[in-house]
XYZ file of N, CA and C in Angstrom:
555
model
N -42.661 1.840 32.079
C -42.263 0.557 31.535
C -42.622 0.463 30.046
N -43.833 0.838 29.720
C -44.268 0.780 28.324
C -43.428 1.736 27.483
N -43.122 2.932 28.037
C -42.290 3.885 27.304
C -40.899 3.310 27.052
N -40.331 2.610 28.033
C -39.003 2.007 27.890
C -39.003 0.949 26.803
N -40.024 0.102 26.795
C -40.124 -0.940 25.777
C -40.278 -0.306 24.395
N -41.100 0.738 24.290
C -41.294 1.410 23.011
C -39.988 2.034 22.519
N -39.223 2.657 23.435
C -37.945 3.254 23.057
C -36.966 2.195 22.551
N -36.878 1.071 23.251
C -35.984 -0.014 22.828
C -36.404 -0.542 21.461
N -37.700 -0.722 21.247
C -38.175 -1.205 19.948
C -37.851 -0.220 18.836
N -37.970 1.083 19.100
C -37.623 2.093 18.090
C -36.137 2.044 17.755
N -35.285 1.916 18.785
C -33.845 1.840 18.539
C -33.485 0.587 17.754
N -34.096 -0.542 18.105
C -33.832 -1.783 17.362
C -34.289 -1.662 15.917
N -35.432 -1.051 15.703
C -35.930 -0.879 14.333
C -34.991 0.018 13.534
N -34.489 1.081 14.161
C -33.557 1.974 13.459
C -32.273 1.250 13.110
N -31.741 0.455 14.034
C -30.508 -0.292 13.774
C -30.732 -1.341 12.699
N -31.879 -2.016 12.735
C -32.160 -3.046 11.735
C -32.325 -2.438 10.353
N -32.818 -1.189 10.295
C -33.029 -0.544 9.018
C -31.802 0.182 8.499
N -30.713 0.162 9.257
C -29.507 0.861 8.816
C -29.006 0.254 7.515
N -28.503 1.111 6.679
C -27.981 0.663 5.394
C -26.762 1.502 5.059
N -25.954 1.042 4.134
C -24.802 1.853 3.738
C -25.235 3.232 3.243
N -24.502 4.252 3.666
C -24.785 5.621 3.252
C -23.651 6.127 2.374
N -24.006 6.993 1.450
C -23.002 7.554 0.534
C -22.134 8.572 1.272
N -20.818 8.478 1.041
C -19.857 9.447 1.547
C -19.080 9.987 0.358
N -18.731 11.279 0.433
C -17.988 11.947 -0.628
C -16.545 12.140 -0.173
N -15.604 11.902 -1.074
C -14.188 12.095 -0.786
C -13.828 13.563 -0.931
N -13.168 14.113 0.074
C -12.638 15.477 0.011
C -11.241 15.361 -0.596
N -11.142 15.533 -1.919
C -9.868 15.303 -2.612
C -8.791 16.297 -2.192
N -9.188 17.508 -1.818
C -8.191 18.509 -1.426
C -7.495 18.146 -0.116
N -8.159 17.379 0.737
C -7.592 17.031 2.036
C -7.239 15.545 2.150
N -7.244 14.842 1.038
C -6.929 13.412 1.035
C -5.629 13.181 0.274
N -4.958 12.069 0.582
C -3.707 11.774 -0.133
C -3.528 10.276 -0.319
N -3.031 9.921 -1.477
C -2.646 8.546 -1.780
C -1.127 8.565 -1.855
N -0.503 8.004 -0.844
C 0.950 7.987 -0.802
C 1.493 6.587 -0.979
N 2.683 6.496 -1.543
C 3.340 5.201 -1.689
C 4.833 5.384 -1.428
N 5.449 4.294 -0.993
C 6.882 4.287 -0.731
C 7.484 3.092 -1.449
N 8.627 3.300 -2.090
C 9.323 2.222 -2.783
C 10.818 2.353 -2.508
N 11.547 1.269 -2.715
C 13.003 1.286 -2.532
C 13.652 1.662 -3.856
N 14.435 2.739 -3.832
C 15.189 3.157 -5.003
C 16.661 3.140 -4.624
N 17.392 2.226 -5.231
C 18.825 2.067 -4.980
C 19.123 1.989 -3.472
N 18.290 1.207 -2.766
C 18.511 0.951 -1.347
C 17.923 1.961 -0.386
N 17.312 3.030 -0.875
C 16.719 4.046 -0.004
C 15.212 4.125 -0.232
N 14.488 4.375 0.842
C 13.048 4.579 0.709
C 12.776 5.910 0.025
N 11.902 5.876 -0.970
C 11.524 7.063 -1.713
C 9.999 7.129 -1.714
N 9.468 8.326 -1.511
C 8.015 8.501 -1.420
C 7.456 9.141 -2.675
N 6.211 8.783 -2.956
C 5.503 9.369 -4.068
C 4.037 9.560 -3.725
N 3.323 10.219 -4.633
C 1.888 10.451 -4.461
C 1.168 10.214 -5.782
N -0.130 9.960 -5.676
C -0.950 9.751 -6.863
C -2.331 10.339 -6.593
N -2.866 11.155 -7.500
C -4.180 11.752 -7.265
C -5.326 10.758 -7.459
N -6.414 11.027 -6.746
C -7.641 10.254 -6.900
C -8.483 10.918 -7.978
N -8.910 10.130 -8.941
C -9.751 10.641 -10.027
C -11.217 10.650 -9.596
N -11.652 9.562 -8.959
C -13.032 9.480 -8.472
C -13.111 8.424 -7.374
N -14.162 8.548 -6.561
C -14.384 7.569 -5.490
C -15.872 7.496 -5.189
N -16.359 6.283 -5.103
C -17.730 6.037 -4.655
C -17.632 5.193 -3.406
N -18.183 5.711 -2.313
C -18.108 5.004 -1.040
C -19.484 4.949 -0.406
N -19.902 3.759 -0.078
C -21.138 3.549 0.677
C -20.709 2.831 1.948
N -20.878 3.522 3.067
C -20.370 3.005 4.331
C -21.516 2.809 5.310
N -21.543 1.651 5.940
C -22.512 1.334 6.990
C -21.742 1.350 8.306
N -21.969 2.368 9.112
C -21.231 2.524 10.368
C -21.631 1.500 11.423
N -22.773 0.833 11.226
C -23.205 -0.200 12.177
C -22.780 -1.598 11.738
N -22.604 -1.785 10.436
C -22.212 -3.095 9.889
C -21.185 -2.853 8.786
N -19.911 -2.752 9.183
C -18.853 -2.398 8.242
C -18.794 -3.370 7.051
N -19.208 -4.605 7.261
C -19.199 -5.602 6.192
C -20.176 -5.307 5.066
N -21.145 -4.436 5.319
C -22.121 -4.064 4.290
C -21.626 -2.887 3.445
N -20.465 -2.367 3.763
C -19.916 -1.202 3.065
C -19.308 -1.605 1.720
N -19.178 -0.606 0.833
C -18.626 -0.823 -0.502
C -17.779 0.382 -0.895
N -16.600 0.123 -1.470
C -15.692 1.186 -1.892
C -15.267 0.926 -3.335
N -15.278 1.979 -4.143
C -14.878 1.900 -5.546
C -14.071 3.163 -5.842
N -12.769 3.005 -6.125
C -11.876 4.152 -6.278
C -11.135 4.052 -7.611
N -10.968 5.205 -8.274
C -10.172 5.284 -9.492
C -9.060 6.303 -9.263
N -7.822 5.879 -9.479
C -6.655 6.746 -9.340
C -6.191 7.219 -10.708
N -5.468 8.347 -10.701
C -4.956 8.942 -11.930
C -3.424 8.824 -11.949
N -2.865 7.738 -12.499
C -1.410 7.595 -12.507
C -0.700 8.600 -13.409
N -1.433 9.234 -14.324
C -0.789 10.243 -15.167
C -0.360 11.462 -14.350
N -0.984 11.675 -13.207
C -0.644 12.797 -12.342
C 0.237 12.403 -11.166
N 0.746 11.172 -11.179
C 1.562 10.675 -10.060
C 2.922 11.360 -10.020
N 3.484 11.417 -8.841
C 4.834 11.936 -8.616
C 5.593 10.880 -7.828
N 6.798 10.562 -8.280
C 7.577 9.476 -7.673
C 8.790 9.962 -6.895
N 8.781 11.190 -6.452
C 9.878 11.683 -5.626
C 10.836 12.611 -6.347
N 11.196 12.284 -7.572
C 12.046 13.165 -8.382
C 11.703 12.934 -9.845
N 12.052 13.888 -10.686
C 11.539 13.930 -12.055
C 11.887 12.688 -12.886
N 13.095 12.176 -12.774
C 13.465 11.005 -13.586
C 12.702 9.756 -13.149
N 12.503 9.602 -11.855
C 11.726 8.463 -11.347
C 10.271 8.580 -11.785
N 9.739 9.804 -11.762
C 8.359 10.022 -12.191
C 8.192 9.648 -13.661
N 9.105 10.095 -14.515
C 9.032 9.765 -15.943
C 9.130 8.262 -16.168
N 10.060 7.611 -15.466
C 10.230 6.164 -15.616
C 8.988 5.417 -15.130
N 8.412 5.849 -14.014
C 7.235 5.187 -13.461
C 6.055 5.262 -14.431
N 5.892 6.396 -15.108
C 4.780 6.558 -16.039
C 5.027 5.866 -17.378
N 6.263 5.492 -17.659
C 6.624 4.882 -18.934
C 6.128 3.459 -19.091
N 6.383 2.903 -20.281
C 5.840 1.587 -20.634
C 6.420 0.424 -19.836
N 7.536 0.598 -19.149
C 8.130 -0.495 -18.380
C 7.565 -0.614 -16.960
N 6.813 0.417 -16.541
C 6.243 0.354 -15.190
C 4.720 0.521 -15.295
N 4.169 1.725 -15.182
C 2.715 1.887 -15.193
C 2.113 2.011 -16.591
N 2.911 2.387 -17.579
C 2.437 2.515 -18.955
C 1.163 3.366 -19.018
N 1.267 4.600 -18.494
C 0.091 5.467 -18.405
C -0.478 5.877 -19.758
N 0.314 5.803 -20.806
C -0.211 6.130 -22.141
C -1.299 5.133 -22.539
N -1.121 3.878 -22.201
C -2.114 2.824 -22.528
C -3.067 2.531 -21.385
N -2.658 2.864 -20.157
C -3.468 2.544 -18.972
C -3.552 3.786 -18.084
N -4.412 4.744 -18.449
C -4.440 6.030 -17.744
C -5.182 6.035 -16.411
N -5.588 4.861 -15.931
C -6.202 4.824 -14.611
C -5.907 3.510 -13.904
N -5.966 3.577 -12.582
C -5.823 2.418 -11.700
C -7.115 2.351 -10.899
N -7.702 1.150 -10.794
C -8.972 1.037 -10.079
C -8.879 0.036 -8.935
N -9.692 0.297 -7.917
C -9.849 -0.633 -6.796
C -11.325 -0.710 -6.469
N -11.835 -1.933 -6.400
C -13.237 -2.178 -6.024
C -13.256 -3.205 -4.912
N -13.812 -2.817 -3.766
C -13.849 -3.740 -2.632
C -14.775 -4.915 -2.929
N -14.382 -6.079 -2.433
C -15.205 -7.281 -2.567
C -15.613 -7.825 -1.208
N -14.879 -7.413 -0.155
C -15.181 -7.902 1.197
C -14.523 -6.968 2.216
N -15.291 -6.599 3.224
C -14.762 -5.789 4.317
C -15.104 -6.493 5.621
N -14.083 -6.736 6.446
C -14.287 -7.436 7.711
C -13.651 -6.633 8.844
N -13.989 -7.008 10.075
C -13.386 -6.376 11.244
C -14.274 -5.306 11.840
N -13.632 -4.325 12.456
C -14.339 -3.232 13.118
C -14.021 -1.920 12.412
N -14.683 -0.860 12.850
C -14.430 0.453 12.239
C -12.971 0.875 12.404
N -12.369 0.549 13.556
C -10.982 0.952 13.799
C -9.953 -0.056 13.288
N -10.348 -1.302 13.133
C -9.419 -2.344 12.667
C -10.102 -3.237 11.643
N -10.215 -2.720 10.440
C -10.876 -3.465 9.367
C -9.854 -3.980 8.368
N -10.277 -4.939 7.588
C -9.511 -5.433 6.448
C -10.409 -5.266 5.229
N -9.874 -4.560 4.231
C -10.620 -4.309 3.006
C -9.955 -5.116 1.898
N -10.673 -6.098 1.402
C -10.191 -6.927 0.300
C -10.916 -6.480 -0.964
N -10.173 -6.416 -2.056
C -10.803 -5.997 -3.297
C -9.946 -6.295 -4.496
N -10.472 -5.948 -5.644
C -9.788 -6.152 -6.916
C -9.079 -4.862 -7.315
N -7.754 -4.939 -7.426
C -6.931 -3.819 -7.852
C -6.509 -4.077 -9.295
N -6.745 -3.090 -10.162
C -6.366 -3.221 -11.569
C -5.311 -2.175 -11.897
N -4.130 -2.660 -12.286
C -2.995 -1.827 -12.687
C -2.503 -2.368 -14.020
N -2.314 -1.517 -15.009
C -1.828 -1.936 -16.337
C -2.746 -2.972 -16.986
N -4.025 -2.962 -16.654
C -4.959 -3.922 -17.217
C -4.919 -5.282 -16.540
N -4.117 -5.429 -15.490
C -4.008 -6.682 -14.745
C -4.740 -6.516 -13.415
N -5.646 -7.442 -13.127
C -6.429 -7.370 -11.893
C -5.985 -8.468 -10.932
N -5.728 -8.069 -9.698
C -5.333 -8.995 -8.632
C -6.094 -8.617 -7.366
N -6.376 -9.620 -6.543
C -6.992 -9.374 -5.236
C -5.917 -8.868 -4.277
N -6.234 -7.820 -3.537
C -5.340 -7.292 -2.512
C -6.156 -7.036 -1.251
N -5.472 -7.060 -0.109
C -6.114 -6.743 1.165
C -5.335 -5.625 1.836
N -6.058 -4.613 2.268
C -5.474 -3.470 2.955
C -6.045 -3.398 4.369
N -5.249 -2.907 5.306
C -5.731 -2.624 6.655
C -6.391 -1.266 6.620
N -7.490 -1.114 7.370
C -8.216 0.148 7.362
C -8.684 0.519 8.759
N -8.767 1.803 8.988
C -9.350 2.338 10.204
C -10.180 3.544 9.848
N -11.307 3.696 10.515
C -12.215 4.806 10.279
C -12.268 5.622 11.563
N -11.972 6.913 11.463
C -11.840 7.754 12.650
C -12.599 9.059 12.483
N -13.003 9.625 13.596
C -13.603 10.944 13.626
C -12.504 11.950 13.294
N -12.825 12.977 12.513
C -11.810 13.955 12.156
C -11.442 14.824 13.350
N -10.172 15.147 13.449
C -9.654 15.971 14.545
C -10.417 17.291 14.614
N -10.787 17.669 15.828
C -11.478 18.931 16.044
C -12.984 18.862 15.886
N -13.534 17.687 15.556
C -14.983 17.571 15.416
C -15.584 17.053 16.720
N -16.855 17.287 16.886
C -17.598 16.829 18.053
C -17.586 15.295 18.091
N -17.464 14.698 19.276
C -17.443 13.221 19.366
C -18.662 12.544 18.748
N -19.784 13.230 18.691
C -20.989 12.636 18.103
C -21.080 12.874 16.593
N -20.170 13.648 16.026
C -20.207 13.981 14.603
C -19.627 12.839 13.774
N -20.490 12.121 13.098
C -20.051 11.026 12.223
C -20.261 11.367 10.751
N -20.462 12.653 10.478
C -20.653 13.089 9.099
C -19.341 13.358 8.384
N -18.287 13.664 9.147
C -16.956 13.926 8.580
C -15.975 12.969 9.252
N -15.420 12.070 8.453
C -14.554 11.015 8.987
C -13.237 10.964 8.214
N -12.269 10.288 8.801
C -10.988 10.032 8.138
C -10.806 8.522 8.035
N -10.424 8.058 6.869
C -10.119 6.650 6.645
C -8.613 6.541 6.409
N -7.964 5.660 7.147
C -6.545 5.381 6.940
C -6.421 3.961 6.413
N -5.847 3.820 5.225
C -5.628 2.507 4.604
C -4.125 2.291 4.447
N -3.650 1.120 4.839
C -2.238 0.785 4.675
C -2.106 -0.632 4.142
N -0.992 -0.894 3.490
C -0.716 -2.219 2.957
C 0.461 -2.156 2.007
N 0.651 -3.239 1.281
C 1.747 -3.306 0.323
C 1.341 -4.199 -0.839
N 1.910 -3.892 -2.010
C 1.700 -4.733 -3.183
C 3.056 -4.995 -3.824
N 3.135 -6.091 -4.551
C 4.325 -6.421 -5.333
C 4.045 -5.960 -6.761
N 4.786 -4.968 -7.216
C 4.523 -4.387 -8.537
C 4.670 -5.404 -9.666
N 5.488 -6.430 -9.457
C 5.678 -7.460 -10.482
C 4.393 -8.222 -10.756
N 3.506 -8.326 -9.754
C 2.233 -9.022 -9.939
C 1.361 -8.364 -11.008
N 1.639 -7.098 -11.309
C 0.850 -6.352 -12.271
C 1.621 -6.063 -13.557
N 2.778 -6.675 -13.718
C 3.590 -6.453 -14.916
C 4.334 -5.135 -14.900
N 4.364 -4.450 -13.754
C 5.063 -3.164 -13.628
C 6.470 -3.427 -13.108
N 7.228 -4.227 -13.867
C 8.492 -4.777 -13.366
C 9.748 -4.138 -13.950
N 9.610 -2.966 -14.556
C 10.761 -2.289 -15.146
C 11.765 -1.810 -14.110
N 13.005 -1.704 -14.531
C 14.123 -1.182 -13.736
C 14.374 -1.957 -12.440
N 14.405 -3.296 -12.497
C 14.574 -4.078 -11.265
C 15.927 -3.868 -10.580
N 16.940 -3.426 -11.299
C 18.233 -3.164 -10.677
C 18.259 -1.887 -9.850
N 17.248 -1.049 -10.026
C 17.189 0.230 -9.319
C 16.041 0.311 -8.319
N 14.902 -0.311 -8.684
C 13.684 -0.169 -7.890
C 13.268 -1.536 -7.345
N 13.006 -1.588 -6.037
C 12.555 -2.822 -5.401
C 11.150 -3.190 -5.839
N 10.760 -4.442 -5.616
C 9.455 -4.900 -6.097
C 8.271 -4.482 -5.225
N 8.495 -4.229 -3.945
C 7.384 -3.948 -3.040
C 7.067 -2.447 -2.984
N 5.775 -2.152 -3.030
C 5.290 -0.780 -2.946
C 4.399 -0.704 -1.707
N 4.817 0.092 -0.730
C 4.009 0.301 0.484
C 3.001 1.406 0.218
N 1.783 1.201 0.688
C 0.709 2.165 0.466
C 0.271 2.784 1.791
N 0.010 4.078 1.767
C -0.560 4.794 2.920
C -1.534 5.816 2.364
N -2.803 5.528 2.545
C -3.851 6.360 1.968
C -4.629 7.005 3.110
N -4.709 8.322 3.088
C -5.501 9.072 4.065
C -6.650 9.716 3.295
N -7.852 9.257 3.588
C -9.038 9.757 2.883
C -9.931 10.504 3.863
N -10.192 11.766 3.577
C -11.149 12.561 4.366
C -12.470 12.469 3.638
N -13.496 11.995 4.346
C -14.791 11.767 3.705
C -15.892 12.502 4.463
N -16.960 12.823 3.728
C -18.126 13.516 4.284
C -19.388 12.841 3.817
N -20.354 12.773 4.727
C -21.657 12.223 4.391
C -22.402 13.187 3.489
């Protein structure tokens, strides 16, 4: 009986002392994808991650913090002319704004069904956005292995909210996001 009580107290103390832990992004196995409407058809693109700082609390997802910087100068928009136009001054203006940042301000829900709200800065314009998120064990890993995880983030933004409103006769305003991040403790 005393051993059982001691074990429960140790587990409670460990859970109470849990804090966000640093995770590193595996850039080679992660992707930031986006989809936009070009002349009525869905077109896909990608954008590299420049840096990411992630502190994740697996017991209290709300205590987690994410800070990501993307490199729009290395983005690809499906074909060469779209890529050039996207990087130009009428859309992302990468010459003046060579990075896009996202900093979480609130995370709610569960590990598998979370909502990540944060400040997204594009072209020097910052707006609050909310993305759906799920945190999963990586395929092929042991069920108890929580050191290597996959984060799936999805959502959409209106590019006009950030002043990236060039070529409205060709490109739709909504940009769908699908981000697959492989992370390691």
